[in-house]
Amino acid sequence: MDKPQIIIHATKSLNITLYDVKWIPRSARFVVIGCHPRQTGALQVFEMDQGEPKLIHEVEKKEALKCGTFGASSLKQRDLATGDFNGNMRIWNLEKMETPVYSVSAHKEIINCIDGVGGAGVGEGAPELATGSRDGAVKIWDPRQKDKPVACMEPADGESKRDCWTVAFGHAHNNEDRCVAAGYDNGDIKLFDLRNMSLRWETNIKNGVCGLEFDRKDINMNKLVASTLEAKYHLFDMRTQHPKSGYESLSEKAHKSTVWCARHLPQNRDVFMTCGGSGTLNLWKYEYPTSRVEEDSNGVQKGVMGSVSMLQSVGISTQPIAGFDWSPDKAGLCVCSSFDQCIRVLIVTKLGTL
Amino acid sequence: MSADKFLQLQKDVRHNQEDLKAFMRDLNSWETNIKQTDKELNQDAGGTAVSSQEKVIPPIRNKKVDAKKKRKKKKDVVKEPEITEHTPSLTNGSSSAERKKIRGYDYRSWDKFDVDAACAELDSDDEESTRKTQAQEEDDEEETDSEAEREEMEAQRKIMEANAEKEKGNTFFKKGKYEDAVACYSKGLKVDPDNALLSANRAMALLKLKRFEEAEKDCDSAISLDSTYIKAYARRGTARLELGKLEEAQKDFEQVLNIETENKQAKNEIKKIDKLLKEREEERRRAEEPSNVVHAVNKPPHLRSKRPLKRMTIQEVGKGVAEEKQREREKLKIERENVKMQQEKTDRTSSDRNNQNADVDRTGEKKIQEIKSRTGEGKGERSEQKDRPQTSGSPRGKGDSPREGGGKSPTVSSVKPTLPGVPSTSYQLQADWKRLQSHPDILFEYFKKIPSATYPKLFQNCLDSAMLNQILHLLTTSYIPSNTPISETLERLTAVKRFDMNIMFMSPREKQVIQGLFSHLKLEVDEQKYQQLAKKYGL
């Protein structure tokens, strides 16, 4: 019985709507992103103090904040990039939160998702942020360039604009290579190759894509998990791309409700947590097949899927869990936010022995 | 069995408890450790302390991509001449076409490309064998790759900096702080001297500051960087207009119209300049003309309101007629003597020919005409002398060609319409033209006076085939013999409305006239212009 345990270590009830929560790299602090009842943005920084999260500072911003990331900031700076309901992308120095260090009106509508790479020791290459918005566009930003995105992927004029719900960086294993995956409300997943500036692959999983995450951002693409609206997630093997069928995948039922997001354990890329709309958390482990590639009838290489097994399932809330973040520094420590306005610090044991 | 299970469960729970306890202990120590590093990092961030891993961050993405694209293009063009060496014209065409697409700051990269290409070609010459060359080139590319990249990065950085200055300048400009704007643009130009936008913007600010000379210079440089930059032309035009360089200003605005035919500002400015030019011309003429008599001759015909005109003309004409009559009488005396001498020599045929002259309707004059034309034919010099008094006072007379002077006599001029002033409206032109139609010499004088730049405005829609033919005929019979350049007129005519249509419907005979004109034109203009005009004239 070496199953890992998921234990609620601490619960903190707040009076704001919580959309996202992120650990600050190299610290015992995490930042909570959300909005006040009067639709103003809330940024709150908590620090673990003797195992208890303690609010250390808090600011209120004009626009309700939706998402945030540290992915593109260096360990020295540790600036938080946020996207808000009015389409602004801002970068904040958490020590001086009065004015943003970078601010741009990035999209015409709400920024649903943001991801960063190139900073905090995550991924090679330039620090870059990706934002996805209801206006259908995915934009790539470099904090060194003001006002203008370095790349913009949007539907052509006349094409219907799909709501982009999630973006994820990956494949940043050297200075040049980099990919960004985007998931849309109609079930489209598009993989943009930022080196060639081209669409590398696209598929449709017939269900709104709520969350996308590569198991690692800074390696040659390995796995991609896409969680969907209706109690399912898809796991793609991103190593081998077949010219016709693309990437192989498996799908797994989970949560009996919307799977809000999937988060890979930083210390073990084959373990990931999915967060459900019913307030449950599922911990999964992916088992590789004996051979990851096979040849099809024409002698073209094709990926082979392994299998996933659920390690643990636990219900912690009655409301959807929208935000989840593993501590990058302490294996097994994680924090999640749910729509019951609570943040919970969780401990997952026995991860080291898996 | 169940006891076993229970024991197992109990063991598990205990195990988990221990695990958790261990984790909590771990967590506490981790907490203190991580807080320490956190603090250190925060302090680091405050100062500019040396980071343990000073990573070289790659350049901003799209810049990199741009650079790559550019390099790719460069490569393509370098390769092209190699492949198509025996068809140089083709290569030139394509590369120049590509050049057209690239704007402003990119010119520098093209400059660089030329050097590279030259180097590569030199290398290839040295190496002789083509295969070797290719290998060599690839090597070169690899070697210079990183260097070129760095160079390009530096260039990109400069351009960015320049753009930032431009933005700053623009905001100053919008606020009306032109001095500050100029300073910003200058700073930007220092970093990136090949930015046409910057110079053009500075020119605009200088215009606002009424520093027109500098503005003109800036526009010059902007145009030299980007010859299709409409705004630069327009601004230079404005600057030149303010500096009083009307002709040059007009050229600038015409250039604007060349690029963008529907530019309202340019059209208005050209109109304004035309007016100014005319005024200036008038002033000059007034200054040149010493007596008020000529002044009166030049002035009256059309612009005056009717009443005063009537009164004036009565006085003037009466006077003029009296004078002229007196002069005529004197001349007639001389003439008669001549006639006597000449008549004996000449045969009847010439007088027959002259009888047919439709211009002459008065019997009294008929004779004179006859005589005059004959004497003219015989003794050009003499009649030219006589020609003088008629046009005396007017500087125009001096330029008369011997032929013209020889062909027409002063006495006839009393019947002939007087030379009207330069027309300013299409209507006026038409009226004058109708009147002068049958007097090619006056028509020539008249037409010569019209500044060719105003043709499109003057002719407007009234250029019909008859008129065009007349003009062409005029060019053949009057311009060429008098060595008056025809290229300008020919060129300007092409800009007149309905010109193309008239050319299209020309008879072969009329085409011959043009043919003749062009054989003369060849001596006047260079080949390129000639071809250009020939095309327009449907040759």
mmCIF file of N, CA and C in Angstrom, chain A residues 117-118 122-126 169-179 193 195 200 216-222 238-239, chain B residues 55 61:
data_model
loop_
_atom_site.group_PDB
_atom_site.id
_atom_site.type_symbol
_atom_site.label_atom_id
_atom_site.label_comp_id
_atom_site.label_asym_id
_atom_site.label_seq_id
_atom_site.Cartn_x
_atom_site.Cartn_y
_atom_site.Cartn_z
ATOM 1 N N VAL A 117 7.656 31.268 -20.599
ATOM 2 C CA VAL A 117 8.791 30.362 -20.736
ATOM 3 C C VAL A 117 10.046 31.202 -20.885
ATOM 4 N N GLY A 118 11.167 30.602 -20.618
ATOM 5 C CA GLY A 118 12.433 31.303 -20.826
ATOM 6 C C GLY A 118 12.943 31.992 -19.580
ATOM 7 N N VAL A 122 13.099 27.876 -16.467
ATOM 8 C CA VAL A 122 12.217 27.006 -17.224
ATOM 9 C C VAL A 122 12.394 27.256 -18.709
ATOM 10 N N GLY A 123 13.024 26.314 -19.382
ATOM 11 C CA GLY A 123 13.154 26.436 -20.825
ATOM 12 C C GLY A 123 14.325 27.298 -21.232
ATOM 13 N N GLU A 124 14.804 26.987 -22.419
ATOM 14 C CA GLU A 124 15.903 27.762 -22.980
ATOM 15 C C GLU A 124 15.333 28.913 -23.797
ATOM 16 N N GLY A 125 16.191 29.827 -24.148
ATOM 17 C CA GLY A 125 15.785 30.862 -25.093
ATOM 18 C C GLY A 125 15.237 32.105 -24.428
ATOM 19 N N ALA A 126 14.659 32.953 -25.258
ATOM 20 C CA ALA A 126 14.199 34.264 -24.821
ATOM 21 C C ALA A 126 13.017 34.122 -23.873
ATOM 22 N N PHE A 169 3.246 26.584 -23.274
ATOM 23 C CA PHE A 169 4.532 26.526 -23.970
ATOM 24 C C PHE A 169 5.122 25.140 -23.855
ATOM 25 N N GLY A 170 5.945 24.813 -24.814
ATOM 26 C CA GLY A 170 6.683 23.559 -24.748
ATOM 27 C C GLY A 170 7.798 23.555 -25.761
ATOM 28 N N HIS A 171 8.555 22.495 -25.750
ATOM 29 C CA HIS A 171 9.585 22.254 -26.759
ATOM 30 C C HIS A 171 10.713 23.279 -26.710
ATOM 31 N N ALA A 172 10.834 23.977 -25.593
ATOM 32 C CA ALA A 172 11.866 25.020 -25.518
ATOM 33 C C ALA A 172 13.165 24.422 -25.024
ATOM 34 N N HIS A 173 13.674 23.479 -25.803
ATOM 35 C CA HIS A 173 14.860 22.769 -25.318
ATOM 36 C C HIS A 173 16.146 23.376 -25.819
ATOM 37 N N ASN A 174 16.079 24.336 -26.718
ATOM 38 C CA ASN A 174 17.267 25.113 -27.072
ATOM 39 C C ASN A 174 16.831 26.541 -27.388
ATOM 40 N N ASN A 175 17.778 27.335 -27.842
ATOM 41 C CA ASN A 175 17.475 28.749 -28.027
ATOM 42 C C ASN A 175 16.462 29.010 -29.137
ATOM 43 N N GLU A 176 16.404 28.110 -30.099
ATOM 44 C CA GLU A 176 15.559 28.404 -31.268
ATOM 45 C C GLU A 176 14.199 27.723 -31.188
ATOM 46 N N ASP A 177 14.229 26.438 -30.830
ATOM 47 C CA ASP A 177 12.980 25.679 -30.878
ATOM 48 C C ASP A 177 12.027 26.121 -29.790
ATOM 49 N N ARG A 178 10.782 26.197 -30.153
ATOM 50 C CA ARG A 178 9.763 26.540 -29.169
ATOM 51 C C ARG A 178 8.389 26.321 -29.806
ATOM 52 N N CYS A 179 7.500 25.782 -29.015
ATOM 53 C CA CYS A 179 6.143 25.589 -29.519
ATOM 54 C C CYS A 179 5.173 26.168 -28.503
ATOM 55 N N ASP A 193 4.398 26.242 -34.130
ATOM 56 C CA ASP A 193 5.853 26.146 -34.046
ATOM 57 C C ASP A 193 6.403 27.562 -34.160
ATOM 58 N N ARG A 195 9.450 28.501 -34.008
ATOM 59 C CA ARG A 195 10.710 28.633 -34.732
ATOM 60 C C ARG A 195 10.415 28.883 -36.210
ATOM 61 N N ARG A 200 1.971 23.712 -36.612
ATOM 62 C CA ARG A 200 2.647 22.434 -36.742
ATOM 63 C C ARG A 200 1.644 21.279 -36.775
ATOM 64 N N ARG A 216 6.748 18.860 -19.659
ATOM 65 C CA ARG A 216 7.873 19.760 -19.414
ATOM 66 C C ARG A 216 7.898 20.812 -20.520
ATOM 67 N N LYS A 217 8.296 22.017 -20.142
ATOM 68 C CA LYS A 217 8.415 23.050 -21.175
ATOM 69 C C LYS A 217 9.785 22.998 -21.834
ATOM 70 N N ASP A 218 10.765 22.534 -21.073
ATOM 71 C CA ASP A 218 12.135 22.745 -21.506
ATOM 72 C C ASP A 218 12.790 21.486 -22.045
ATOM 73 N N ILE A 219 11.988 20.572 -22.538
ATOM 74 C CA ILE A 219 12.580 19.403 -23.181
ATOM 75 C C ILE A 219 11.949 19.247 -24.556
ATOM 76 N N ASN A 220 12.561 18.401 -25.357
ATOM 77 C CA ASN A 220 11.947 18.027 -26.609
ATOM 78 C C ASN A 220 10.552 17.515 -26.281
ATOM 79 N N MET A 221 9.537 18.013 -26.959
ATOM 80 C CA MET A 221 8.152 17.694 -26.606
ATOM 81 C C MET A 221 7.968 16.226 -26.284
ATOM 82 N N ASN A 222 7.357 15.963 -25.169
ATOM 83 C CA ASN A 222 7.204 14.580 -24.724
ATOM 84 C C ASN A 222 5.733 14.200 -24.615
ATOM 85 N N MET A 238 3.871 13.341 -27.695
ATOM 86 C CA MET A 238 4.331 14.362 -28.635
ATOM 87 C C MET A 238 5.711 14.064 -29.225
ATOM 88 N N ARG A 239 6.205 12.867 -29.002
ATOM 89 C CA ARG A 239 7.534 12.541 -29.519
ATOM 90 C C ARG A 239 7.523 12.242 -31.015
ATOM 91 N N LYS B 55 23.185 34.148 -17.841
ATOM 92 C CA LYS B 55 22.804 33.499 -19.094
ATOM 93 C C LYS B 55 22.700 34.543 -20.200
ATOM 94 N N ARG B 61 12.178 37.787 -30.471
ATOM 95 C CA ARG B 61 11.859 36.837 -31.531
ATOM 96 C C ARG B 61 11.707 37.434 -32.926
#
